[in-house]
CSV table of C-alpha atoms in Angstrom, one decimal:
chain,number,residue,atom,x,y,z
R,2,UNK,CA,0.0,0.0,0.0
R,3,UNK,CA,1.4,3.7,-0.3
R,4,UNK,CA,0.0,5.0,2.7
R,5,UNK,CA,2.9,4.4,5.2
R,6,UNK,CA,2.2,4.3,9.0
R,7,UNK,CA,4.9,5.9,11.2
R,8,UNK,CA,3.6,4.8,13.9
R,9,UNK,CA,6.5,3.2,15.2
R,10,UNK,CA,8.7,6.4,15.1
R,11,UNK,CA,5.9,8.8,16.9
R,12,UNK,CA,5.8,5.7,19.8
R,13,UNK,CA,10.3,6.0,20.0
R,14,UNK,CA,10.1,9.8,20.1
R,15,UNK,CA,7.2,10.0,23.1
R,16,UNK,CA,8.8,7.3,24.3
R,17,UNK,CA,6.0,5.3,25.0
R,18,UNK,CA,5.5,1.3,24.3
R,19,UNK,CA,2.6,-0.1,22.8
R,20,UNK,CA,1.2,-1.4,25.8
R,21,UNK,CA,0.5,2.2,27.2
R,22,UNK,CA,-0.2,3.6,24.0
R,23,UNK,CA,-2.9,0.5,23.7
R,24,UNK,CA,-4.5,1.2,27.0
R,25,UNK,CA,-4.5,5.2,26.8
R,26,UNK,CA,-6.5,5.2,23.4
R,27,UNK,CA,-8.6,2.2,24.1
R,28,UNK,CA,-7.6,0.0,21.5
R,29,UNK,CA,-6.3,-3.5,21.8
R,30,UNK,CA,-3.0,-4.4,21.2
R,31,UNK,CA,-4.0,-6.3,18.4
R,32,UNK,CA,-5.6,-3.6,16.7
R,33,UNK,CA,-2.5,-1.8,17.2
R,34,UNK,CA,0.0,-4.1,16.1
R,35,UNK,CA,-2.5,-4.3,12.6
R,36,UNK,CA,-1.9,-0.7,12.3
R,37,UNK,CA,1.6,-0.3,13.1
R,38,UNK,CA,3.1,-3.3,10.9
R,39,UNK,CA,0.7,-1.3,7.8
R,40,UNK,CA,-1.5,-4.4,7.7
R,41,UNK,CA,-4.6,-1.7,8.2
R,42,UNK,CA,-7.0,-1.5,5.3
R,43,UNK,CA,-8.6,1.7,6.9
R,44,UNK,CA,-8.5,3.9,10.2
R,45,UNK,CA,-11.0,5.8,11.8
R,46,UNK,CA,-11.4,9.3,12.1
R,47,UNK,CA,-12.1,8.8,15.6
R,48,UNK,CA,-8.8,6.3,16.6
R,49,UNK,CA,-6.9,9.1,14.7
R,50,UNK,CA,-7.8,11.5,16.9
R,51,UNK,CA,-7.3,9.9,19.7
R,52,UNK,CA,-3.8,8.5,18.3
R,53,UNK,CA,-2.6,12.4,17.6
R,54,UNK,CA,-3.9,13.6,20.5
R,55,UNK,CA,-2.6,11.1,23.2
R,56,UNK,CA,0.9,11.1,21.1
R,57,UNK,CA,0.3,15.1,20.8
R,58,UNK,CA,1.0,15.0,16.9
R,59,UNK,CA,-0.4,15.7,13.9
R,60,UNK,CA,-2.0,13.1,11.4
R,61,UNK,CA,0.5,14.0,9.1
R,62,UNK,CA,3.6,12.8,11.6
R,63,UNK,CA,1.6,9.4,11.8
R,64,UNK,CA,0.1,8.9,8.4
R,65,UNK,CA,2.7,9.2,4.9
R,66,UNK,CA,2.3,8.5,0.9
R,67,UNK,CA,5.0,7.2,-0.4
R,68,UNK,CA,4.8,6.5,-4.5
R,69,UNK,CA,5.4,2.9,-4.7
R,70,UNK,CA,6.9,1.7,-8.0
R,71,UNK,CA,5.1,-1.1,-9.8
H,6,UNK,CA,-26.1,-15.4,19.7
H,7,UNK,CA,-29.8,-14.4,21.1
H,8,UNK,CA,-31.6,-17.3,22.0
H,9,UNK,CA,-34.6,-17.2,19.6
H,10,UNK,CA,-31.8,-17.6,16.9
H,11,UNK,CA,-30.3,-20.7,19.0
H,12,UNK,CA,-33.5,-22.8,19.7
H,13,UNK,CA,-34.6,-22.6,15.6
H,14,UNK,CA,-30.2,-23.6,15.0
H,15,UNK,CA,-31.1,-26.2,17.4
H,16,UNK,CA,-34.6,-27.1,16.0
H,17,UNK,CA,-32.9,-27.3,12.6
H,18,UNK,CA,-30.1,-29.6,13.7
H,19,UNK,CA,-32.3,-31.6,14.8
H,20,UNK,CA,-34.7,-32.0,11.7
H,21,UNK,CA,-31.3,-32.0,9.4
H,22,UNK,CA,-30.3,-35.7,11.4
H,23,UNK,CA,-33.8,-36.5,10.8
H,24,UNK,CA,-34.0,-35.8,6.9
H,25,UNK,CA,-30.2,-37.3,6.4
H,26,UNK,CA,-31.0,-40.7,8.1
H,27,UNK,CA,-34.2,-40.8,6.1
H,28,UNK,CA,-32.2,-39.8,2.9
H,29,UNK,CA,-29.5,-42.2,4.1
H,30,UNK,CA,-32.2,-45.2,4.6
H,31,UNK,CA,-33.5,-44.4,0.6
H,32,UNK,CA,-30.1,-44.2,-1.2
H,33,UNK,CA,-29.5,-47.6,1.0
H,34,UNK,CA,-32.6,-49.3,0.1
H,35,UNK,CA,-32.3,-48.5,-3.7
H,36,UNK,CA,-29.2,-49.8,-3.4
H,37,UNK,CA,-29.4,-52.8,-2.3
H,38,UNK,CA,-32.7,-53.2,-3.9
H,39,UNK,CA,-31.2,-53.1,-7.4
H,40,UNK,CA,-28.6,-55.6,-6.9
H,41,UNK,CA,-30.8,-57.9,-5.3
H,42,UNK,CA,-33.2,-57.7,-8.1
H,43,UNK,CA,-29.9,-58.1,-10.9
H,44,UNK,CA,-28.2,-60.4,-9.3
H,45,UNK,CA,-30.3,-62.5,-6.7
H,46,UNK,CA,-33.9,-62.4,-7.0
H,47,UNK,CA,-36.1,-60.7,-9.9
H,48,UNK,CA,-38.9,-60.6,-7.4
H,49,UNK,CA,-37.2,-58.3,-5.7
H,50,UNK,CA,-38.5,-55.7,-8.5
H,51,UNK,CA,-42.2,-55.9,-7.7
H,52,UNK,CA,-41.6,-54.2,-4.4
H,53,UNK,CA,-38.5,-52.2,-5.0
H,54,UNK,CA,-39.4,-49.1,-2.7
H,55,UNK,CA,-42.6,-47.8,-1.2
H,56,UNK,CA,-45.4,-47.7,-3.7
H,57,UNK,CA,-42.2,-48.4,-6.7
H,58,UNK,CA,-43.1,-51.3,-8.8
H,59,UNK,CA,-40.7,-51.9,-11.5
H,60,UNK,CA,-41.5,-55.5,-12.6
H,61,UNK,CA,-42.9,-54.2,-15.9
H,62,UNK,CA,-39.8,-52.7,-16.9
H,63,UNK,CA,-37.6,-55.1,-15.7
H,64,UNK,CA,-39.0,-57.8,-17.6
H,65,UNK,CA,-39.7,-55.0,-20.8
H,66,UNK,CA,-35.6,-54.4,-21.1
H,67,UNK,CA,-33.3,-54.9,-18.2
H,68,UNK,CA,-30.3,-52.3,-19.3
H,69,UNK,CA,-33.2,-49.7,-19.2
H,70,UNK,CA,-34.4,-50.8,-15.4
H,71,UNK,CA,-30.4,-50.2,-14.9
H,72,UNK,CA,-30.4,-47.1,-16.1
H,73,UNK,CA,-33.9,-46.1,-14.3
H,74,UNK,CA,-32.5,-47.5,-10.6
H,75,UNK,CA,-28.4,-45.9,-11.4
H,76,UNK,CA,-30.4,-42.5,-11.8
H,77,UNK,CA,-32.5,-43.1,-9.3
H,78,UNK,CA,-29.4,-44.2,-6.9
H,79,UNK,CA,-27.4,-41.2,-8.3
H,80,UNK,CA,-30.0,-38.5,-7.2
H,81,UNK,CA,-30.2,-40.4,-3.7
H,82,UNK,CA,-26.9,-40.1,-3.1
H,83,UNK,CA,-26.3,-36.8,-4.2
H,84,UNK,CA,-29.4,-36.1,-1.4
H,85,UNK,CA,-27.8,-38.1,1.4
H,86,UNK,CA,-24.6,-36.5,0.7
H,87,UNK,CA,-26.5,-32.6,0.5
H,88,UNK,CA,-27.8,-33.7,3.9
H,89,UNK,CA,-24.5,-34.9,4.8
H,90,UNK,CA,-22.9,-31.6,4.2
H,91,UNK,CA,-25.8,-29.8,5.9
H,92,UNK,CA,-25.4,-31.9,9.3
H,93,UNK,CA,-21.5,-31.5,9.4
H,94,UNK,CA,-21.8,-27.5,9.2
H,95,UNK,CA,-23.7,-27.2,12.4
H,96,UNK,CA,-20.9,-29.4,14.0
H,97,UNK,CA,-18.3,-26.9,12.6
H,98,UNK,CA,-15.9,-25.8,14.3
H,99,UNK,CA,-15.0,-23.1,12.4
H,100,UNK,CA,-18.7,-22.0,12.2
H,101,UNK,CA,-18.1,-18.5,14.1
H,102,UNK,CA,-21.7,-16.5,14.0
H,103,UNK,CA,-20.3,-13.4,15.0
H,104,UNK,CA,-18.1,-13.7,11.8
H,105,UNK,CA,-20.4,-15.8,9.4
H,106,UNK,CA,-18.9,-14.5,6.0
H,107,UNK,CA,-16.1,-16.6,5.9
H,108,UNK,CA,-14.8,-19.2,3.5
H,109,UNK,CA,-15.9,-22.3,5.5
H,110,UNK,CA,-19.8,-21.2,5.1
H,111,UNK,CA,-19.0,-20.0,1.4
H,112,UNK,CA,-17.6,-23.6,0.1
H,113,UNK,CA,-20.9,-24.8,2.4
H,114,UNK,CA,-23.1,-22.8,0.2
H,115,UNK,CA,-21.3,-23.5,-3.1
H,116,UNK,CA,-21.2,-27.5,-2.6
H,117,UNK,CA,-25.2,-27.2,-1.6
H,118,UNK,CA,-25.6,-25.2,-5.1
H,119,UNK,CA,-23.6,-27.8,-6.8
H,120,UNK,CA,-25.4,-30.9,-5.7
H,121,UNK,CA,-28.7,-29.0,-5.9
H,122,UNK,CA,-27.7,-28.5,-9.6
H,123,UNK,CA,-26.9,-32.1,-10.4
H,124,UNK,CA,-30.0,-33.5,-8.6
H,125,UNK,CA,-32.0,-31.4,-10.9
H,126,UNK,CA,-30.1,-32.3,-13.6
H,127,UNK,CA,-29.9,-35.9,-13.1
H,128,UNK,CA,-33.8,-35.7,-12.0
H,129,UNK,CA,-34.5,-34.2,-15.4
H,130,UNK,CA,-33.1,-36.8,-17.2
H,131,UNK,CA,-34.5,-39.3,-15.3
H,132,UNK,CA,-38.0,-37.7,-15.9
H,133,UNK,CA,-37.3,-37.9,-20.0
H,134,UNK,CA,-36.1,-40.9,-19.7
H,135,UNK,CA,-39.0,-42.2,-17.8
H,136,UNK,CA,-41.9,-40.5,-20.1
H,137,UNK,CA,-40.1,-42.3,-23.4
H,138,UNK,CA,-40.2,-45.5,-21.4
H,139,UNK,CA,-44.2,-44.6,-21.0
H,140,UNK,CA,-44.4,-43.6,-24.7
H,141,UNK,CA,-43.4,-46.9,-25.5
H,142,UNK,CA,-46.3,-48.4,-23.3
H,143,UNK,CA,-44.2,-49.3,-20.3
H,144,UNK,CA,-46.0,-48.7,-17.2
H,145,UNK,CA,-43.7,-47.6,-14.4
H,146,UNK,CA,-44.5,-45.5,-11.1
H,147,UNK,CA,-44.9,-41.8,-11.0
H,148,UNK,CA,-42.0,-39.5,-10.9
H,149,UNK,CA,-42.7,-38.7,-7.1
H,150,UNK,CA,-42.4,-42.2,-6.1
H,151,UNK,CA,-39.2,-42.3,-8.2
H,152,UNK,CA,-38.1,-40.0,-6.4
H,153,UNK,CA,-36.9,-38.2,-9.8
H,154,UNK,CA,-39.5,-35.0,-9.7
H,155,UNK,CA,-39.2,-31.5,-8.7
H,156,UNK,CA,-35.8,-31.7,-11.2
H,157,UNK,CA,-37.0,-27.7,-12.1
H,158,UNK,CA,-37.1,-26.6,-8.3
H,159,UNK,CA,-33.6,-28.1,-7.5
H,160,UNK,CA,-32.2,-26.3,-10.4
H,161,UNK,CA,-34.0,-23.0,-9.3
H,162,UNK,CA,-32.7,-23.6,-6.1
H,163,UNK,CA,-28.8,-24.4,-7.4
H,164,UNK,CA,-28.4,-21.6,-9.2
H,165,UNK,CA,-30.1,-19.1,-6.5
H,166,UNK,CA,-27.6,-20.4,-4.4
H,167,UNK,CA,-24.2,-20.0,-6.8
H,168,UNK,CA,-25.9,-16.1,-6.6
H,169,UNK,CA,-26.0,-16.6,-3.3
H,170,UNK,CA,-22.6,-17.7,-2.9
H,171,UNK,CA,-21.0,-14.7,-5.3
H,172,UNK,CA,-23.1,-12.1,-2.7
H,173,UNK,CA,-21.0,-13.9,0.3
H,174,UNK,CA,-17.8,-13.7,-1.5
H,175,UNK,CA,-18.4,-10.2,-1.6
H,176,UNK,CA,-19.3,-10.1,1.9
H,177,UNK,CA,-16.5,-11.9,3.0
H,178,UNK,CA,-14.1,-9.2,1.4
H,179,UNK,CA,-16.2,-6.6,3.1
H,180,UNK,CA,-15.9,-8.1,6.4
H,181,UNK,CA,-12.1,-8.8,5.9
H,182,UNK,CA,-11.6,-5.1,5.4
H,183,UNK,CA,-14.0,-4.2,8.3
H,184,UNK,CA,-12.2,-6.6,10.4
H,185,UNK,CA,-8.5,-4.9,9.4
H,186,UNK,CA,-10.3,-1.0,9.8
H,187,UNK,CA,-8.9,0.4,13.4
């Protein structure tokens, strides 16, 4: 897919696992771990929000295009 | 699962075991019933099934009697095995409710469509096959009792379920993208 997640990255610089991200934005880990590793099909406005705000960032710091070559 | 839904899953179990052993005791009995008539006793012919006589056309041509009985045995099979197939899915594990569009309940549906299909088609056959028998002044039981009619309501019912089937394949994507949506 060419949306890239940086999810990862925004985690390392807040310096927070994915365990306590996981339980501040009340999603499972699960559901986390599909979103991180770019296995997501889709991501709601809603657990966007509540991503950016609880890593205090902007959509665009979490969510990237990237052109992928065919 | 609420449990309105589980007592009619239940209830339906329950008349599936019912329909299968009965299907099962048919195919069986046709079975055995044509290769005791072929190879031990023609007798056997004048009471081949419930209400089934087929002395007359035993003793009129024998390779037609075998061809009669083999489509008669096919479609009985094919409706033990339909049976079959519909008694093992409520025993499935993989039969998840909350998630019912997956590919276990898809290849259920598609198998049912298939055998729906051949019964009709086989049941069609057997229904031409039978009226040139009775053009030629062979007297042999009704379809019903054959067990050979209804071939144009198991094809209807086939091919609604192959539409069916393409509608859950659809559904499955839908869910599989629903299920991967945070």
């Amino acid at each position: 897919m060419s949306i890239i997640v940086n999810l990862d990255v925004m985690m390392a610089k807040r310096k927070m696992s994915l365990n306590e991200l996981s339980e501040k934005v009340d999603l499972t880990l699960s559901n986390l771990s599909i979103l991180k590793t770019g296995k997501a099909k889709a991501i709601r406005f809603t657990t966007l929000e509540v991503i950016c705000k609880v890593l205090n960032c902007q959509p665009g710091d979490i969510l990237e295009y990237r052109e992928i070559e065919k | 699962m609420s449990s309105k839904t589980d007592y009619i899953f239940k209830a339906l179990n329950v008349v599936s075991w019912i329909i299968f052993v009965g299907v099962c005791i048919e195919a069986g009995g046709f079975i055995f019933n044509t290769f005791f008539t072929l190879l031990l006793n023609p007798v056997g012919a004048i009471r081949f099934w419930t209400e089934v006589n087929l002395s007359e056309l035993y003793y009129y041509n024998q390779r037609d009697y075998i061809t009669v009985t083999s489509l008669m045995i096919i479609v009985a099979v094919m409706r033990a095995l339909m049976f079959y197939f519909i008694v093992k899915i409520f025993h499935e594990k993989k039969l998840n409710l909350s998630q019912p569009f997956n590919e276990t309940v898809r290849r259920f549906i598609l198998r049912i469509a298939y055998l729906g299909l051949g019964i009709g088609l086989f049941s069609f056959w057997g229904a031409k096959y039978s009226e040139g028998l009775v053009n030629k002044g062979v007297k042999i039981p009704d379809l019903q009792y054959l067990r050979l009619g209804g071939a144009d309501v198991w094809l209807f019912m086939g091919i609604t379920l192959l539409i069916i089937a393409q509608i859950f394949k659809k559904g499955i994507e839908l869910q599989n993208e629903n299920g991967l949506t945070v």
